[in-house]
Coordinates of C-alpha atoms in Angstrom, one line a residue:
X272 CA 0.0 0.0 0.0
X273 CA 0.9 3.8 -0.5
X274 CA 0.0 7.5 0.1
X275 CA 1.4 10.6 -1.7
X276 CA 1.0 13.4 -1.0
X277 CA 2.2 16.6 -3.0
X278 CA 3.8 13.3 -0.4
X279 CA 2.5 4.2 4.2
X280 CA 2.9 4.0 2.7
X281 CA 0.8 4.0 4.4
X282 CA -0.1 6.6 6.1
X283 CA -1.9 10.0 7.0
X284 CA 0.2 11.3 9.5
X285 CA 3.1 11.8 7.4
X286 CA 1.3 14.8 5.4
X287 CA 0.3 16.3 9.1
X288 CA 3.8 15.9 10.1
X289 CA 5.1 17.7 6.8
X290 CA 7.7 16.1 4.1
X291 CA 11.2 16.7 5.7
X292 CA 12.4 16.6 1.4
X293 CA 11.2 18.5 -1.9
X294 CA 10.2 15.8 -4.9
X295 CA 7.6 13.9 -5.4
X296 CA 4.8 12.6 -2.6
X297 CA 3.0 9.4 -1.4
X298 CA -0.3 8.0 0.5
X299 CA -2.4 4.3 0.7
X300 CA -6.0 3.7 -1.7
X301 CA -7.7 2.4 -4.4
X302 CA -12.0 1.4 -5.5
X303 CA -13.5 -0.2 -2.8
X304 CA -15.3 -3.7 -2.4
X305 CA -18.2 -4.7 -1.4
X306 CA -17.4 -6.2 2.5
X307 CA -19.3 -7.2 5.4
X308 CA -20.6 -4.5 7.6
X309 CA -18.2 -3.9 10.2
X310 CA -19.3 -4.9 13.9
X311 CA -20.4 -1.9 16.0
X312 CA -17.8 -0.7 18.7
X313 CA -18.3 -2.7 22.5
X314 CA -16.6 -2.2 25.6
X315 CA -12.7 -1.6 25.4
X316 CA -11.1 -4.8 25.4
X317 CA -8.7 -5.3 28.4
X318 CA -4.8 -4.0 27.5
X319 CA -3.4 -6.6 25.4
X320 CA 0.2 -8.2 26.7
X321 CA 2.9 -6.9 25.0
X322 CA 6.0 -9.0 24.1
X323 CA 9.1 -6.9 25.4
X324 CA 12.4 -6.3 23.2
X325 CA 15.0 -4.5 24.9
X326 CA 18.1 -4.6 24.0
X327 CA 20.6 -2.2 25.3
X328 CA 23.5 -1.2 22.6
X329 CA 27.0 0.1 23.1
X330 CA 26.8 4.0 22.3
X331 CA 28.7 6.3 23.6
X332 CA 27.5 8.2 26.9
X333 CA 25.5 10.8 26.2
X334 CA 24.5 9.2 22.8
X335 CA 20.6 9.5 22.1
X336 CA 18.0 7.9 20.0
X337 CA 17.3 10.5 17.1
X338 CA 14.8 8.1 14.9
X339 CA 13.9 4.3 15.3
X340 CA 12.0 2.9 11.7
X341 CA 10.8 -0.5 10.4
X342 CA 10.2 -1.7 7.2
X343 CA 8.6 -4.6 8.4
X344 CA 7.9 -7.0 11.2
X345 CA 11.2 -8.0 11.1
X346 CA 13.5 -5.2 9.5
X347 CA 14.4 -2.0 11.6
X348 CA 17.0 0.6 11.7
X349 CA 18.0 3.0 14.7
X350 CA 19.6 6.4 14.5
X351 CA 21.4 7.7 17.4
X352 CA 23.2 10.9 17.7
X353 CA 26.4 11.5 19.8
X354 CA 27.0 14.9 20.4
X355 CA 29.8 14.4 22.6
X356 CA 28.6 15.7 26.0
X357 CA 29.3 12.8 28.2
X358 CA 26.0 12.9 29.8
X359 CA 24.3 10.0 30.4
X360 CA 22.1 8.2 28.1
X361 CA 19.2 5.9 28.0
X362 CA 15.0 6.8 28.1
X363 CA 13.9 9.7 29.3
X364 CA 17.0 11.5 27.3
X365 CA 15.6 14.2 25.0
X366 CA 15.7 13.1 21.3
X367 CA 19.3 14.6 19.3
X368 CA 19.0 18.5 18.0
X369 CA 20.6 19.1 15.3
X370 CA 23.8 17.9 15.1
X371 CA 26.9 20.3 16.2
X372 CA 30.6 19.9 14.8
X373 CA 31.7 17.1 17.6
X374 CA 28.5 14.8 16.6
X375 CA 29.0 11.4 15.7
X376 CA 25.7 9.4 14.2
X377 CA 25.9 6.1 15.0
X378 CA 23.8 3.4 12.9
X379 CA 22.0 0.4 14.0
X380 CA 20.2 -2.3 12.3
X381 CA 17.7 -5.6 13.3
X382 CA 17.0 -8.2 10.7
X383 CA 14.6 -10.3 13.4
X384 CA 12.0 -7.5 14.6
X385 CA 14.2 -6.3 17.1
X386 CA 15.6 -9.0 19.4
X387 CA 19.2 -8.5 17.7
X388 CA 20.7 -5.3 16.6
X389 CA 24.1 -5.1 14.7
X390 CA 26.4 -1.6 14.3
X391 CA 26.5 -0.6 10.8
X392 CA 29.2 1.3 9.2
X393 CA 27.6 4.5 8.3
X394 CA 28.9 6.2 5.0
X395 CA 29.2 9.6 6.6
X396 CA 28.6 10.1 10.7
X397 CA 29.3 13.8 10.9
X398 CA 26.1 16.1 10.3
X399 CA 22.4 16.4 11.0
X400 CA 20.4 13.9 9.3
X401 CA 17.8 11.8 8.3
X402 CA 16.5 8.4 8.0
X403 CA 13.7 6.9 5.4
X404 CA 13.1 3.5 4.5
X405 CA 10.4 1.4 2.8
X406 CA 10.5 -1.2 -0.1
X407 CA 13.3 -2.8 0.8
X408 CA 15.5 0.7 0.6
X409 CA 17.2 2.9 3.5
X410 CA 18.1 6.3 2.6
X411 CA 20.2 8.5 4.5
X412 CA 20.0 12.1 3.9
X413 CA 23.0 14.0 5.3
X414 CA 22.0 18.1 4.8
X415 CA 22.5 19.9 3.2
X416 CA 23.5 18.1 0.0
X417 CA 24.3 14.7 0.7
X418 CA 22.0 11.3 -0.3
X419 CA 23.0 7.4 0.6
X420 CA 21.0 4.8 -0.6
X421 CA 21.3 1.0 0.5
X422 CA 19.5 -1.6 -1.0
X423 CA 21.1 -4.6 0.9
X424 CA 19.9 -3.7 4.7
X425 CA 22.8 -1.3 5.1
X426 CA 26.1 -3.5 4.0
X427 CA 26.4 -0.9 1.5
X428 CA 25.5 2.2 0.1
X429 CA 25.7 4.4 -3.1
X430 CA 26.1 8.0 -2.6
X431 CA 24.2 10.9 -4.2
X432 CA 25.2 14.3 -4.2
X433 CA 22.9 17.4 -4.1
X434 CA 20.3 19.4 -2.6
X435 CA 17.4 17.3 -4.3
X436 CA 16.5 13.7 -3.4
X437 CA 17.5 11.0 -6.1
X438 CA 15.5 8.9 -8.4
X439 CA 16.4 6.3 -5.6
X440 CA 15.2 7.9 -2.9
X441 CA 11.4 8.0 -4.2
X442 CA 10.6 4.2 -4.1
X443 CA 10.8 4.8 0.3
X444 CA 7.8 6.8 -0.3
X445 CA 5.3 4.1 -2.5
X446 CA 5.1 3.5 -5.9
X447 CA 2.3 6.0 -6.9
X448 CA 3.5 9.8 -5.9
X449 CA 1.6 13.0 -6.8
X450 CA 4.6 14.8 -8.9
X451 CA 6.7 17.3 -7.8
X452 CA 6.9 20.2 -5.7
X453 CA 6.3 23.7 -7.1
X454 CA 4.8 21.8 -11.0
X455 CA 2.1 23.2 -11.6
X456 CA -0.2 21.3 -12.1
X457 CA 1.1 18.3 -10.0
X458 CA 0.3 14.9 -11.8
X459 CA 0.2 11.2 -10.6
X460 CA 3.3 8.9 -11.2
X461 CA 4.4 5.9 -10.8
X462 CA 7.9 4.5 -9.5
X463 CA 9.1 1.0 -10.9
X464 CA 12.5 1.1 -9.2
X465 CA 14.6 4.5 -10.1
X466 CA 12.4 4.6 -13.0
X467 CA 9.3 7.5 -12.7
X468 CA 6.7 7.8 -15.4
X469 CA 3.2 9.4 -15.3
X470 CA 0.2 7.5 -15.0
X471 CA -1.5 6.3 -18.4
X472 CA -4.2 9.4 -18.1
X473 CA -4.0 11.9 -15.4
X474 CA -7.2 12.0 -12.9
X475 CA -9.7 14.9 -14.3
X476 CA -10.2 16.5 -10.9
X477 CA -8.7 20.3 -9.6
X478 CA -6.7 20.6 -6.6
X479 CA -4.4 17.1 -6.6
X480 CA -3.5 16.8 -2.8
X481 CA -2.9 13.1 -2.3
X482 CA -2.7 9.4 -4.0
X483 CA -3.3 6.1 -2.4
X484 CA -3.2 2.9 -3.4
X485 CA -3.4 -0.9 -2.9
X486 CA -2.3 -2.6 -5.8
X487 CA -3.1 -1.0 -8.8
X488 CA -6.2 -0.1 -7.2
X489 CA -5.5 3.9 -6.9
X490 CA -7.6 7.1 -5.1
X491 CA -6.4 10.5 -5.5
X492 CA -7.8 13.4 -3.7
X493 CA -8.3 17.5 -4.9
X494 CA -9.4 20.6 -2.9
X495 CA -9.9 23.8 -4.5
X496 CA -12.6 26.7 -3.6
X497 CA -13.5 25.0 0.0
X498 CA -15.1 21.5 -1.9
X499 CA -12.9 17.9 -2.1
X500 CA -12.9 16.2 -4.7
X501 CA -12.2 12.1 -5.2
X502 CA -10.9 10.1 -8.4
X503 CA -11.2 6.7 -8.3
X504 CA -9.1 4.3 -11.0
X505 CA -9.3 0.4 -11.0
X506 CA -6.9 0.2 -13.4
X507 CA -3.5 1.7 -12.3
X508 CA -4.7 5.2 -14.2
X509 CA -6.1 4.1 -17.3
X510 CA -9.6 5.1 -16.3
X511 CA -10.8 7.2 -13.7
X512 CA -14.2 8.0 -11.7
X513 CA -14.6 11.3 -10.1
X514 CA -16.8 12.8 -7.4
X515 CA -16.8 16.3 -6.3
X516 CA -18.3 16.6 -2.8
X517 CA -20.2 19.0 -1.3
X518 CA -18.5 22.5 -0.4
X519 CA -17.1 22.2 3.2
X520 CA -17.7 25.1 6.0
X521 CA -15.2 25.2 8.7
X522 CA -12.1 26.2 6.7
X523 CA -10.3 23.6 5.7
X524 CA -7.1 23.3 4.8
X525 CA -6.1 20.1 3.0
X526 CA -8.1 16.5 2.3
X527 CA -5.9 13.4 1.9
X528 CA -6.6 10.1 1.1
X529 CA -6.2 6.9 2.8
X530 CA -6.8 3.4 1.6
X531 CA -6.7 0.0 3.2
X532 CA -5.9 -3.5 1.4
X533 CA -9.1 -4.7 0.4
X534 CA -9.5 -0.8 -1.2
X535 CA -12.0 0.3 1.7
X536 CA -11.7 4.2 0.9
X537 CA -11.2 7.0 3.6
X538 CA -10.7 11.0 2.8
X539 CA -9.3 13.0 5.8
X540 CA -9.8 16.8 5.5
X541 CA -7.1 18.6 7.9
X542 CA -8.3 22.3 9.2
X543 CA -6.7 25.2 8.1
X544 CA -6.0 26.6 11.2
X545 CA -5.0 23.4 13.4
X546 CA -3.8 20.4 12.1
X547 CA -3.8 18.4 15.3
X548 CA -8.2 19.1 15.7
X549 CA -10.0 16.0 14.7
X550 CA -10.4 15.7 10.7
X551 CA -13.6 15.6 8.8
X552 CA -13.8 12.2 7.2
X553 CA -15.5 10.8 4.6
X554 CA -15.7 7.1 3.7
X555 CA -16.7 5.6 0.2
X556 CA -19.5 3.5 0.3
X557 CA -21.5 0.8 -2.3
X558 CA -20.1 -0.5 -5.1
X559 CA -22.4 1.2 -7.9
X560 CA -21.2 4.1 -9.4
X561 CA -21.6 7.4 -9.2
X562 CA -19.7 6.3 -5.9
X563 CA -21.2 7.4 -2.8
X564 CA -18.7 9.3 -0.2
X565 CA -20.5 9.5 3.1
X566 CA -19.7 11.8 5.8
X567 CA -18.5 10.6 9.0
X568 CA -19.0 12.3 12.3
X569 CA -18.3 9.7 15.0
X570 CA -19.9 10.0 18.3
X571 CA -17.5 10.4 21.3
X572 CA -14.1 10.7 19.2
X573 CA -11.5 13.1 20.7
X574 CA -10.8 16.5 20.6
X575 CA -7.2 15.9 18.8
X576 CA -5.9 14.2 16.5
X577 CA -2.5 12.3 15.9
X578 CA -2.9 9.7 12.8
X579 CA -5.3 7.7 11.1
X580 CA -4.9 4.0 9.3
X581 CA -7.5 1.9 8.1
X582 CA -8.0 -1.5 9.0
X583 CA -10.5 -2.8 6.0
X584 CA -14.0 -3.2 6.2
X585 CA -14.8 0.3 7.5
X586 CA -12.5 0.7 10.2
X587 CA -10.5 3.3 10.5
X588 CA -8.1 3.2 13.7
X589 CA -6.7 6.8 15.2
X590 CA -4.8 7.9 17.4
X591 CA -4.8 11.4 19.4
X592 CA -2.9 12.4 22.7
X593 CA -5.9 10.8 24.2
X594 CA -5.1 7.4 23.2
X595 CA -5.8 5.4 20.6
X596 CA -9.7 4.4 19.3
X597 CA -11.5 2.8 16.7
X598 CA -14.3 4.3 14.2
X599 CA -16.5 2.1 13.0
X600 CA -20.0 2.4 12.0
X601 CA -20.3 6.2 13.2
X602 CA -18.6 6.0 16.8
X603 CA -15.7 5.8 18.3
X604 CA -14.6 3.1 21.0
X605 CA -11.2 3.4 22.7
X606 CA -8.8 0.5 22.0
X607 CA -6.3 -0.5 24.9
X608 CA -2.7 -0.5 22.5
X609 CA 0.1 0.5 23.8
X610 CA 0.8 2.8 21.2
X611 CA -1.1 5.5 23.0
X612 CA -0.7 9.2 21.2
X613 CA 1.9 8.3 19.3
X614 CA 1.9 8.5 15.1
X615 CA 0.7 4.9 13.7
X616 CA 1.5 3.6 10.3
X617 CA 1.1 0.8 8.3
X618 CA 4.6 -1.3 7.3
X619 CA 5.6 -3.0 4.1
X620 CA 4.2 -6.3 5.3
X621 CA 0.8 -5.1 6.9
X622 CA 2.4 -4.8 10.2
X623 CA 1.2 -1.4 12.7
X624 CA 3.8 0.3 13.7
X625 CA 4.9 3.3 16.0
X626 CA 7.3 5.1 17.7
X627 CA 8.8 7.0 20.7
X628 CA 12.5 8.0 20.1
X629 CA 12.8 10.0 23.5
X630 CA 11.5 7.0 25.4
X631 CA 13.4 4.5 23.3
X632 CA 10.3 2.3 22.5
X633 CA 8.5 1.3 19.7
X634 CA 5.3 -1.4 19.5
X635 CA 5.2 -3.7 16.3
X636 CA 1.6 -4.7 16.1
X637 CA 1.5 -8.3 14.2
X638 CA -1.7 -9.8 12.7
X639 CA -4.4 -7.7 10.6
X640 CA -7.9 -5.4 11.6
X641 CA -7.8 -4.7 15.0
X642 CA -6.2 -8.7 15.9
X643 CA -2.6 -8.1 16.6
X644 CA -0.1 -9.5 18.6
X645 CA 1.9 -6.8 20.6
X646 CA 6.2 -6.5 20.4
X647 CA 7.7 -3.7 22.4
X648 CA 10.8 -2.9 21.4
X649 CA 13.0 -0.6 23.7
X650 CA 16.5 0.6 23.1
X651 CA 19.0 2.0 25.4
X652 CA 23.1 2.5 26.3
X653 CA 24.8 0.2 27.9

């Protein structure tokens, strides 16, 4: 699965938390199904167990946990930044700042979901950067103007100079993108390795925002003059359907898409003037076409608003600084995960996924719909 938006793979969040790079954008969708009505919401299950990982590594004192990312349930990579203070490390220790001229980066990598972690020679440790992976890929961007890709779990990497992220960047992000930043107007591609072309016909809709996708299955958003629009293609863009929705009130600012496996079809409209409030969503519904996107205004959902993922079959899971909770059927029930507030997003291989790096934690939910088998892994110094 994918998003773009103009950037999951999967997942909203991502757009609310800003793309860190110029290029091209992602996001997760594609023409729904019919399915099985979704149960209503009952009582909060109890808090499921959760299956501890820590492992403490040998870092430097003082040496904190600046990103921790999976591709999947087994594949992860961990950041940490040494800026040579001495102090000591472990949770609790505020995540790195930006690098200053003594810092060290320090990479780490787990091939079995976190019960193992090996040092990995980094190309270039000196310098503030970032970490992205997805697809098999894990890109390091060293700023200003320095890109290292790995396609081999980090044995090696290929280095790409300049401002701009590489071709081989853009397959971290999904393989359908809403093309580039500043064109105007932005168009849907698709990646197939380094390798970008457009879409067979572009979606005939104003405003491109966002792409999802399962498959070839694909959903792109617009919003332009207050009213989102939705384009729905079966085909991998070779045909499209489009419904424009009624005008919103309430000034907002954006409308994404988000789309789980079986294609069930969410749009998420951000507000203008807080991107944290609870979204308006909307939900495609029915199989006949014109397609029917229903409003959804679930009863008791929280005031804020952290991510959203759907689950298939007209679930859509969130999370919020409240907690985490499921809408379904027009309501929202709080689920006991561990994740609590923290951004949720769906990995390669269908896993849930989030993240603390100030804490050192992160929760690897295995199964699929709201059945999953909790992992926490922790990190920490020695």
């Amino acid at each position: 699965m994918g998003v773009s938006v103009g950037r999951t793979g999967s997942v909203l969040a991502a757009v609310v938390a800003g793309a860190l790079v110029a290029g091209c954008t992602t996001g997760p969708i594609g023409e729904i199904r019919r399915a099985a009505p979704a149960p209503p919401p009952g009582p909060a299950d109890p808090a499921p167990t959760v299956e501890p990982r820590h492992v403490r590594l040998a870092v430097p004192p003082g040496a904190v946990l600046h990103q921790f990312e999976f591709t999947d349930a087994a594949r992860g990579y961990a950041l940490f930044v040494d800026n040579g203070t001495g102090a000591a490390s472990g949770p609790g220790t505020p995540a790195a700042g930006p690098s200053g001229p003594n810092a060290t980066n320090l990479l780490f990598g787990t091939g079995d979901g976190g019960r193992t972690w090996q040092r990995l020679r980094h190309p270039q440790p000196a310098g503030f950067q970032q970490l992205y992976t997805g697809n098999g890929r894990l890109v390091l961007w060293v700023q200003p103007a320095d890109w290292y890709v790995s396609v081999d779990a980090g044995r090696s990497f290929r280095h790409y100079p300049g401002e701009q992220p590489p071709a081989a960047y853009h397959p971290t992000q999904g393989s359908y993108q809403v093309c580039c930043d500043g064109d105007d107007p932005p168009r849907v591609v698709r990646w197939a390795g380094e390798e970008r072309r457009d879409v067979p016909t572009q979606p005939p809709l104003p405003g491109i925002s966002g792409v999802a996708s399962s498959g070839d299955r694909l959903l792109v958003s617009g919003f332009a003059d207050g009213r989102p629009y939705a384009s729905v293609s079966p085909d991998g863009g070779r045909s499209w359907r489009t419904t424009a929705l009624p005008a919103v009130d309430g000034g907002l600012g954006a409308v994404l898409p988000t789309m789980a496996a079986d294609g069930d079809s969410w749009l998420v409209g951000y507000h203008a003037d807080d991107r944290t409030r609870f979204p308006r969503l909307w939900r495609r519904v029915g199989v006949d076409e014109p397609a029917r996107w229903l409003p959804v205004e679930p009863v008791g959902r929280p005031e804020r608003f952290t991510s959203a993922v759907p689950l298939g079959a007209g679930r859509l899971v969130v999370s919020s600084p409240e907690g985490t909770g499921l809408v379904v059927n027009g309501r929202y029930a709080e689920l006991a995960w561990p994740v609590g507030e923290h951004y949720l997003r769906i990995l390669d291989d269908g896993t849930l996924f989030a993240a603390d790096p100030p804490s050192g934690e992160a929760w690897l939910g295995l199964g699929s719909g709201t059945d999953r088998r909790w992992v926490g892994v922790r990190l920490s110094g020695m």
